[in-house]
Amino acid sequence: MDSLLARTGARGLPVDLEYTYSGKSYRPDSKLDVDVLSNHMVHIRSLKLCIKPCNLNPHDAPELPAALRTAAPLLRRFYMVCNPSMMERDRLLLSQGIFSGQAPLLEHIELQSCDNCLKSFRRFTSIRSVTLTDKYLYSDSPLWKWLLAFPLLETLETSATTYYKRDARKIALPAGIMRLAISVGDEKIISSFNLTRIDDIQRICISALQTERVNGGSSCVGAREAQRFLPNDFHPHSLVATYDRSGDGYNFWSRKLSFSVQGRPDDSDTTTRKTRSFMNIDCSALSHPPIWKSTFGRVSRLVLYFSDRYNSAHWPTINSAVCENAEELTIQRFRWYTRQLSEPIPGGMTFPRLRTLRLLTTYAGESSTGNATRPTVVFDALTEM
């Protein structure tokens, strides 16, 4: 790698350097990090730095911050992953002189388990995108004040596994945010955000983290929490919904609904479309009247995808599920069985204005197991449906 970096550096070619390892099977020399950063930071375009106990020796701790104080004129994306047990060392790692203040093209930073390092990047006003992964989210955390130092900030992604504490104040989002992604392990975290200007944000993604199990089941976001992120003046156009079950292969803990809905452009601006995406939502959200009205019941284009673990018996109960505006419907299954054609849309959903119907399959496993043909739909069953 050293010779490769030397050749690209001599030609002034930007490089994307991702540093990865696999557990205890690979223990690289942390001195390599120091040499690479010191000698080649001048032409690194993106850098992912993993600081773990297995690749940072105590005697190298002073040298690594010194290497990170090298000017980075071409750096656009910086990723930093730290081990939570090294938090005290991490706070000192970037405390002074990150990139010597010379990273004029820096646009994106991603900090995992080291949110305190965000303070060191406040001088880089070119930053447009920030991703933060931490255990706690609360309103009086200093990182919300540090985010205000980025006047061009447009994209914010944040995730938290624990609801740390609750107070009367709400987390205020930066004023210029146009894309927002929130992943939570506890839906109570969502209530800590101030959502007064949520209608102005173009793209929002709300998801439940897969890593936690709550009350014996996998975590999911409730219908009422998801409803808070749908604009009052939202005019839906197209919707993609995915149905799945969560489990360990033997036991299934819960049913999951994920959907992404795109709105029609405003009359005053034909180029912008508001998009709302929800991942790992409780399936009862489908029958929640406000969500149904703002999504399924009003879209003109609808895509339904059923994973391999989902079948008709797991479809949530829907009352008066009439898609009045839907003219195009696509049903996509991991695999199709003939018996499924007798009831392709379980739950009683009806489409009085339907003009186009597509049936798709994503399963290609038959050929990989040596069979000559992939799954097909019997023509007689298709015509009967």
Coordinates of C-alpha atoms in Angstrom, one line a residue:
M1 CA 0.0 0.0 0.0
D2 CA 2.9 2.3 0.7
S3 CA 4.2 2.1 -2.9
L4 CA 0.7 2.6 -4.2
L5 CA 0.1 5.7 -2.2
A6 CA 3.6 7.0 -3.2
R7 CA 2.7 6.6 -6.9
T8 CA -0.7 8.2 -6.6
G9 CA 0.7 11.0 -4.5
A10 CA 3.4 11.8 -7.0
R11 CA 0.7 12.2 -9.7
G12 CA -1.5 14.2 -7.4
L13 CA -4.3 11.7 -7.6
P14 CA -6.9 11.7 -4.8
V15 CA -7.4 8.4 -2.9
D16 CA -10.2 7.1 -0.7
L17 CA -8.7 5.2 2.2
E18 CA -10.9 2.9 4.3
Y19 CA -9.2 1.2 7.2
T20 CA -10.9 -2.0 8.3
Y21 CA -10.1 -5.1 10.3
S22 CA -11.8 -8.2 11.5
G23 CA -11.8 -8.8 15.3
K24 CA -8.8 -10.5 16.8
S25 CA -7.8 -12.3 13.6
Y26 CA -6.0 -9.2 12.4
R27 CA -3.8 -6.9 14.5
P28 CA -2.2 -4.3 12.4
D29 CA 0.7 -2.1 13.5
S30 CA -0.8 1.3 14.5
K31 CA 2.5 2.9 13.4
L32 CA 1.2 2.3 9.8
D33 CA -1.6 4.7 10.5
V34 CA 0.7 7.4 11.7
D35 CA 3.0 7.1 8.7
V36 CA 0.2 7.0 6.1
L37 CA -1.5 10.1 7.6
S38 CA 1.7 12.0 8.0
N39 CA 3.0 11.3 4.4
H40 CA -0.2 11.1 2.4
M41 CA -2.8 13.3 4.0
V42 CA -2.1 15.9 1.3
H43 CA -3.9 13.8 -1.4
I44 CA -6.4 11.7 0.7
R45 CA -10.0 12.4 -0.4
S46 CA -11.8 10.3 2.1
L47 CA -10.5 8.6 5.3
K48 CA -12.0 6.1 7.6
L49 CA -10.1 5.8 10.8
C50 CA -10.9 3.0 13.3
I51 CA -9.5 3.5 16.7
K52 CA -9.8 0.3 18.7
P53 CA -7.7 -1.3 21.4
C54 CA -6.3 -3.8 19.0
N55 CA -4.8 -1.2 16.6
L56 CA -3.8 1.6 18.9
N57 CA -0.9 1.0 21.2
P58 CA -0.5 3.2 24.3
H59 CA 3.0 4.4 23.2
D60 CA 1.5 5.6 19.8
A61 CA -1.2 7.7 21.4
P62 CA 0.7 11.0 21.1
E63 CA 1.8 10.3 17.6
L64 CA -1.6 9.7 16.1
P65 CA -3.0 13.1 17.0
A66 CA 0.1 14.7 15.6
A67 CA -0.4 12.9 12.3
L68 CA -4.0 14.1 12.2
R69 CA -2.8 17.7 12.5
T70 CA -1.4 17.4 8.9
A71 CA -3.1 19.7 6.4
A72 CA -5.7 17.9 4.2
P73 CA -6.3 20.1 1.1
L74 CA -8.3 17.4 -0.8
L75 CA -10.2 15.8 2.1
R76 CA -13.9 15.7 1.6
R77 CA -15.1 12.9 3.8
F78 CA -13.8 11.9 7.2
Y79 CA -15.1 8.9 9.3
M80 CA -14.0 8.1 12.8
V81 CA -14.9 5.0 14.8
C82 CA -13.8 4.8 18.4
N83 CA -14.2 2.2 21.1
P84 CA -16.4 3.4 24.0
S85 CA -13.8 2.2 26.5
M86 CA -11.3 4.7 25.1
M87 CA -13.5 7.8 25.5
E88 CA -11.0 9.7 27.7
R89 CA -8.3 9.1 25.2
D90 CA -10.6 10.0 22.3
R91 CA -11.4 13.4 23.9
L92 CA -7.7 14.3 23.7
L93 CA -7.2 12.8 20.3
L94 CA -8.7 15.7 18.3
S95 CA -8.6 18.4 20.9
Q96 CA -6.3 20.7 19.1
G97 CA -5.3 21.5 15.5
I98 CA -7.2 18.8 13.5
F99 CA -5.9 19.0 9.9
S100 CA -4.1 22.2 11.0
G101 CA -7.3 24.0 10.2
Q102 CA -6.6 23.4 6.5
A103 CA -9.3 21.2 5.0
P104 CA -11.2 23.6 2.7
L105 CA -13.1 20.9 0.9
L106 CA -14.3 18.9 3.9
E107 CA -18.1 18.2 3.4
H108 CA -18.9 15.2 5.5
I109 CA -17.9 13.9 8.9
E110 CA -19.1 10.8 10.6
L111 CA -18.3 10.1 14.3
Q112 CA -19.2 6.9 16.0
S113 CA -18.9 6.7 19.8
C114 CA -16.9 9.9 19.8
D115 CA -19.4 12.7 19.5
N116 CA -17.3 14.9 21.8
C117 CA -14.8 15.2 18.9
L118 CA -17.4 17.2 17.0
K119 CA -16.2 20.3 18.8
S120 CA -12.8 20.1 17.0
F121 CA -14.5 20.5 13.5
R122 CA -16.3 23.8 14.2
R123 CA -13.8 25.8 12.3
F124 CA -14.6 23.9 9.0
T125 CA -17.6 25.9 7.8
S126 CA -17.6 24.0 4.5
I127 CA -19.2 20.9 6.2
R128 CA -22.6 20.1 4.8
S129 CA -23.3 16.6 6.2
V130 CA -22.8 15.2 9.7
T131 CA -23.5 11.7 11.0
L132 CA -23.4 11.0 14.8
T133 CA -23.7 7.6 16.5
D134 CA -23.9 7.7 20.2
K135 CA -25.6 5.9 23.1
Y136 CA -27.5 8.9 24.5
L137 CA -29.5 11.8 23.1
Y138 CA -30.7 14.6 25.3
S139 CA -31.5 18.3 24.9
D140 CA -28.6 19.8 26.9
S141 CA -25.9 17.8 25.1
P142 CA -23.3 20.3 23.9
L143 CA -23.2 18.7 20.4
W144 CA -26.5 20.5 19.4
K145 CA -24.8 23.8 20.0
W146 CA -21.7 22.7 18.1
L147 CA -23.8 21.8 15.1
L148 CA -24.9 25.5 14.8
A149 CA -21.3 26.3 13.9
F150 CA -21.8 24.8 10.4
P151 CA -23.7 27.4 8.4
L152 CA -24.0 25.2 5.3
L153 CA -25.2 22.1 7.1
E154 CA -27.9 20.4 5.1
T155 CA -27.9 16.7 6.1
L156 CA -28.0 15.3 9.7
E157 CA -28.0 11.7 10.6
T158 CA -28.1 10.6 14.2
S159 CA -28.8 7.4 16.1
A160 CA -29.1 6.5 19.8
T161 CA -29.9 3.3 21.6
T162 CA -30.8 4.6 25.0
Y163 CA -33.2 7.4 26.2
Y164 CA -30.9 9.0 28.7
K165 CA -33.1 11.5 30.5
R166 CA -36.1 13.6 30.0
D167 CA -36.7 17.3 30.6
A168 CA -39.0 20.0 29.5
R169 CA -36.7 21.3 26.8
K170 CA -36.7 19.9 23.3
I171 CA -33.8 19.2 20.9
A172 CA -33.7 22.0 18.4
L173 CA -32.7 21.0 14.9
P174 CA -30.3 23.3 12.9
A175 CA -32.3 25.7 10.7
G176 CA -30.8 24.8 7.4
I177 CA -31.5 21.0 7.6
M178 CA -33.0 19.6 4.4
R179 CA -32.3 15.9 5.0
L180 CA -32.8 14.3 8.4
A181 CA -32.3 10.7 9.5
I182 CA -33.1 9.5 13.0
S183 CA -32.5 5.9 14.2
V184 CA -33.6 5.0 17.7
G185 CA -33.6 2.0 20.0
D186 CA -36.4 3.5 22.1
E187 CA -39.2 5.4 20.5
K188 CA -39.3 7.8 23.5
I189 CA -36.2 9.4 22.1
I190 CA -38.3 10.8 19.2
S191 CA -40.4 12.8 21.6
S192 CA -37.3 14.8 22.7
F193 CA -37.1 16.5 19.3
N194 CA -38.6 19.9 18.5
L195 CA -40.6 19.2 15.4
T196 CA -42.2 22.7 14.9
R197 CA -40.5 23.1 11.5
I198 CA -40.5 19.5 10.4
D199 CA -42.8 20.3 7.4
D200 CA -39.9 22.3 5.8
I201 CA -37.5 19.4 5.6
Q202 CA -37.4 17.7 2.2
R203 CA -36.3 14.2 3.1
I204 CA -36.8 12.4 6.4
C205 CA -36.0 8.9 7.4
I206 CA -37.1 7.4 10.8
S207 CA -36.0 3.9 11.7
A208 CA -35.8 1.6 14.7
L209 CA -32.5 0.1 15.4
Q210 CA -32.3 -3.7 14.9
T211 CA -29.8 -4.2 17.7
E212 CA -32.2 -4.0 20.7
R213 CA -35.0 -6.2 21.9
V214 CA -37.7 -4.4 23.9
N215 CA -40.0 -6.4 26.2
G216 CA -39.0 -9.6 24.7
G217 CA -39.4 -8.4 21.1
S218 CA -37.4 -6.4 18.6
S219 CA -37.7 -2.6 18.7
C220 CA -40.0 -0.8 16.4
V221 CA -41.5 2.7 16.0
G222 CA -45.1 3.1 16.9
A223 CA -47.7 4.6 14.5
R224 CA -48.2 7.8 16.6
E225 CA -44.5 8.5 16.6
A226 CA -44.3 8.0 12.8
Q227 CA -47.3 10.3 12.3
R228 CA -45.5 13.2 13.8
F229 CA -43.1 13.4 10.8
L230 CA -45.8 13.5 8.1
P231 CA -46.4 17.2 7.0
N232 CA -49.8 18.7 7.4
D233 CA -49.8 19.7 3.7
F234 CA -48.3 16.5 2.4
H235 CA -49.7 15.4 -1.0
P236 CA -48.5 11.9 -1.6
H237 CA -47.8 10.5 -5.0
S238 CA -45.9 7.2 -4.9
L239 CA -45.4 4.7 -2.1
V240 CA -43.2 1.7 -1.6
A241 CA -44.1 -0.6 1.3
T242 CA -42.2 -3.7 2.6
Y243 CA -43.6 -6.3 5.0
D244 CA -41.3 -8.6 7.0
R245 CA -41.0 -10.6 10.2
S246 CA -38.2 -10.3 12.6
G247 CA -36.7 -13.3 14.3
D248 CA -33.7 -15.5 14.8
G249 CA -34.7 -18.2 12.3
Y250 CA -36.7 -20.2 14.8
N251 CA -38.8 -17.7 16.7
F252 CA -40.4 -14.6 15.2
W253 CA -40.6 -11.7 17.5
S254 CA -42.7 -9.2 15.6
R255 CA -44.0 -8.1 12.2
K256 CA -42.3 -5.1 10.6
L257 CA -43.6 -2.5 8.1
S258 CA -41.3 -0.2 6.2
F259 CA -42.5 2.3 3.7
S260 CA -41.3 5.3 1.8
V261 CA -43.7 7.8 0.4
Q262 CA -42.9 10.6 -2.0
G263 CA -45.1 13.7 -2.3
R264 CA -46.1 15.7 -5.4
P265 CA -44.1 18.8 -6.0
D266 CA -45.5 22.1 -4.8
D267 CA -47.2 24.3 -7.4
S268 CA -44.6 27.0 -6.7
D269 CA -41.7 24.7 -7.2
T270 CA -41.8 21.8 -9.6
T271 CA -38.3 20.5 -8.8
T272 CA -38.6 19.5 -5.1
R273 CA -40.5 16.6 -3.7
K274 CA -40.9 15.8 -0.1
T275 CA -40.0 12.3 0.9
R276 CA -40.8 10.5 4.2
S277 CA -39.3 7.1 4.9
F278 CA -40.1 4.8 7.9
M279 CA -38.2 1.6 8.6
N280 CA -39.2 -1.0 11.1
I281 CA -42.6 0.5 12.0
D282 CA -45.2 -1.5 13.9
C283 CA -47.5 -3.1 11.4
S284 CA -50.5 -1.6 13.2
A285 CA -49.5 1.7 11.5
L286 CA -51.1 0.5 8.3
S287 CA -54.5 0.7 9.9
H288 CA -53.8 3.9 11.8
P289 CA -56.3 6.3 10.3
P290 CA -54.0 9.4 10.0
I291 CA -51.2 7.4 8.4
W292 CA -53.5 5.6 6.1
K293 CA -55.1 8.9 5.0
S294 CA -51.7 10.5 4.4
T295 CA -50.1 7.6 2.5
F296 CA -51.8 4.4 1.4
G297 CA -55.3 5.9 0.9
R298 CA -54.1 8.8 -1.3
V299 CA -51.2 7.7 -3.5
S300 CA -51.6 7.1 -7.2
R301 CA -48.6 4.7 -7.5
L302 CA -48.1 1.8 -5.0
V303 CA -45.5 -0.9 -4.7
L304 CA -46.0 -3.8 -2.2
Y305 CA -43.0 -6.0 -1.4
F306 CA -43.3 -9.2 0.6
S307 CA -40.2 -10.7 2.0
D308 CA -39.6 -14.5 2.1
R309 CA -40.7 -14.7 5.8
Y310 CA -44.0 -12.9 5.2
N311 CA -47.3 -14.4 4.1
S312 CA -51.0 -13.7 4.1
A313 CA -51.5 -14.8 7.7
H314 CA -49.2 -12.0 8.9
W315 CA -50.9 -9.2 7.1
P316 CA -52.2 -6.6 9.6
T317 CA -56.0 -6.1 10.1
I318 CA -57.3 -3.3 7.9
N319 CA -60.7 -1.8 8.1
S320 CA -62.2 -0.1 4.9
A321 CA -58.8 -0.3 3.1
V322 CA -59.8 1.4 -0.1
C323 CA -57.0 2.9 -2.2
E324 CA -59.1 5.5 -3.9
N325 CA -56.4 7.2 -6.0
A326 CA -54.2 4.2 -6.8
E327 CA -53.9 3.7 -10.6
E328 CA -50.6 1.7 -10.7
L329 CA -50.0 -1.3 -8.5
T330 CA -46.8 -3.4 -8.3
I331 CA -46.8 -6.6 -6.1
Q332 CA -43.3 -8.0 -5.6
R333 CA -42.6 -11.2 -3.7
F334 CA -39.4 -12.9 -2.9
R335 CA -41.0 -15.9 -4.6
W336 CA -44.5 -16.6 -5.9
Y337 CA -46.5 -19.7 -5.2
T338 CA -49.6 -20.6 -7.2
R339 CA -51.8 -20.6 -4.1
Q340 CA -50.9 -17.0 -3.5
L341 CA -52.4 -15.9 -6.7
S342 CA -55.9 -16.6 -5.4
E343 CA -55.4 -13.8 -2.9
P344 CA -52.5 -11.6 -4.2
I345 CA -53.4 -8.8 -1.8
P346 CA -54.4 -10.1 1.6
G347 CA -56.3 -8.0 4.0
G348 CA -59.1 -6.8 1.7
M349 CA -57.4 -3.9 0.1
T350 CA -59.3 -2.7 -3.0
F351 CA -58.3 -0.4 -5.9
P352 CA -61.4 0.9 -7.7
R353 CA -59.3 3.1 -10.1
L354 CA -56.6 0.6 -10.9
R355 CA -55.3 0.7 -14.5
T356 CA -51.9 -1.0 -14.4
L357 CA -50.9 -4.2 -12.4
R358 CA -47.4 -5.7 -12.3
L359 CA -46.4 -9.0 -10.6
L360 CA -42.6 -9.3 -10.0
T361 CA -40.4 -11.8 -8.3
T362 CA -36.9 -11.3 -6.9
Y363 CA -36.0 -15.0 -6.2
A364 CA -33.2 -16.5 -8.3
G365 CA -32.2 -19.2 -5.9
E366 CA -33.4 -22.1 -8.1
S367 CA -30.7 -21.7 -10.6
S368 CA -28.0 -21.3 -7.9
T369 CA -29.0 -24.7 -6.4
G370 CA -28.6 -26.5 -9.8
N371 CA -32.2 -26.4 -11.0
A372 CA -32.6 -25.4 -14.6
T373 CA -35.5 -23.0 -14.1
R374 CA -36.3 -20.2 -11.8
P375 CA -39.7 -19.9 -10.1
T376 CA -42.6 -19.2 -12.5
V377 CA -46.2 -18.4 -12.2
V378 CA -48.7 -21.0 -13.7
F379 CA -50.6 -19.3 -16.5
D380 CA -54.0 -20.9 -15.5
A381 CA -53.6 -19.6 -12.0
L382 CA -52.7 -16.2 -13.3
T383 CA -55.7 -15.9 -15.5
E384 CA -57.9 -17.1 -12.6
M385 CA -56.5 -14.4 -10.4

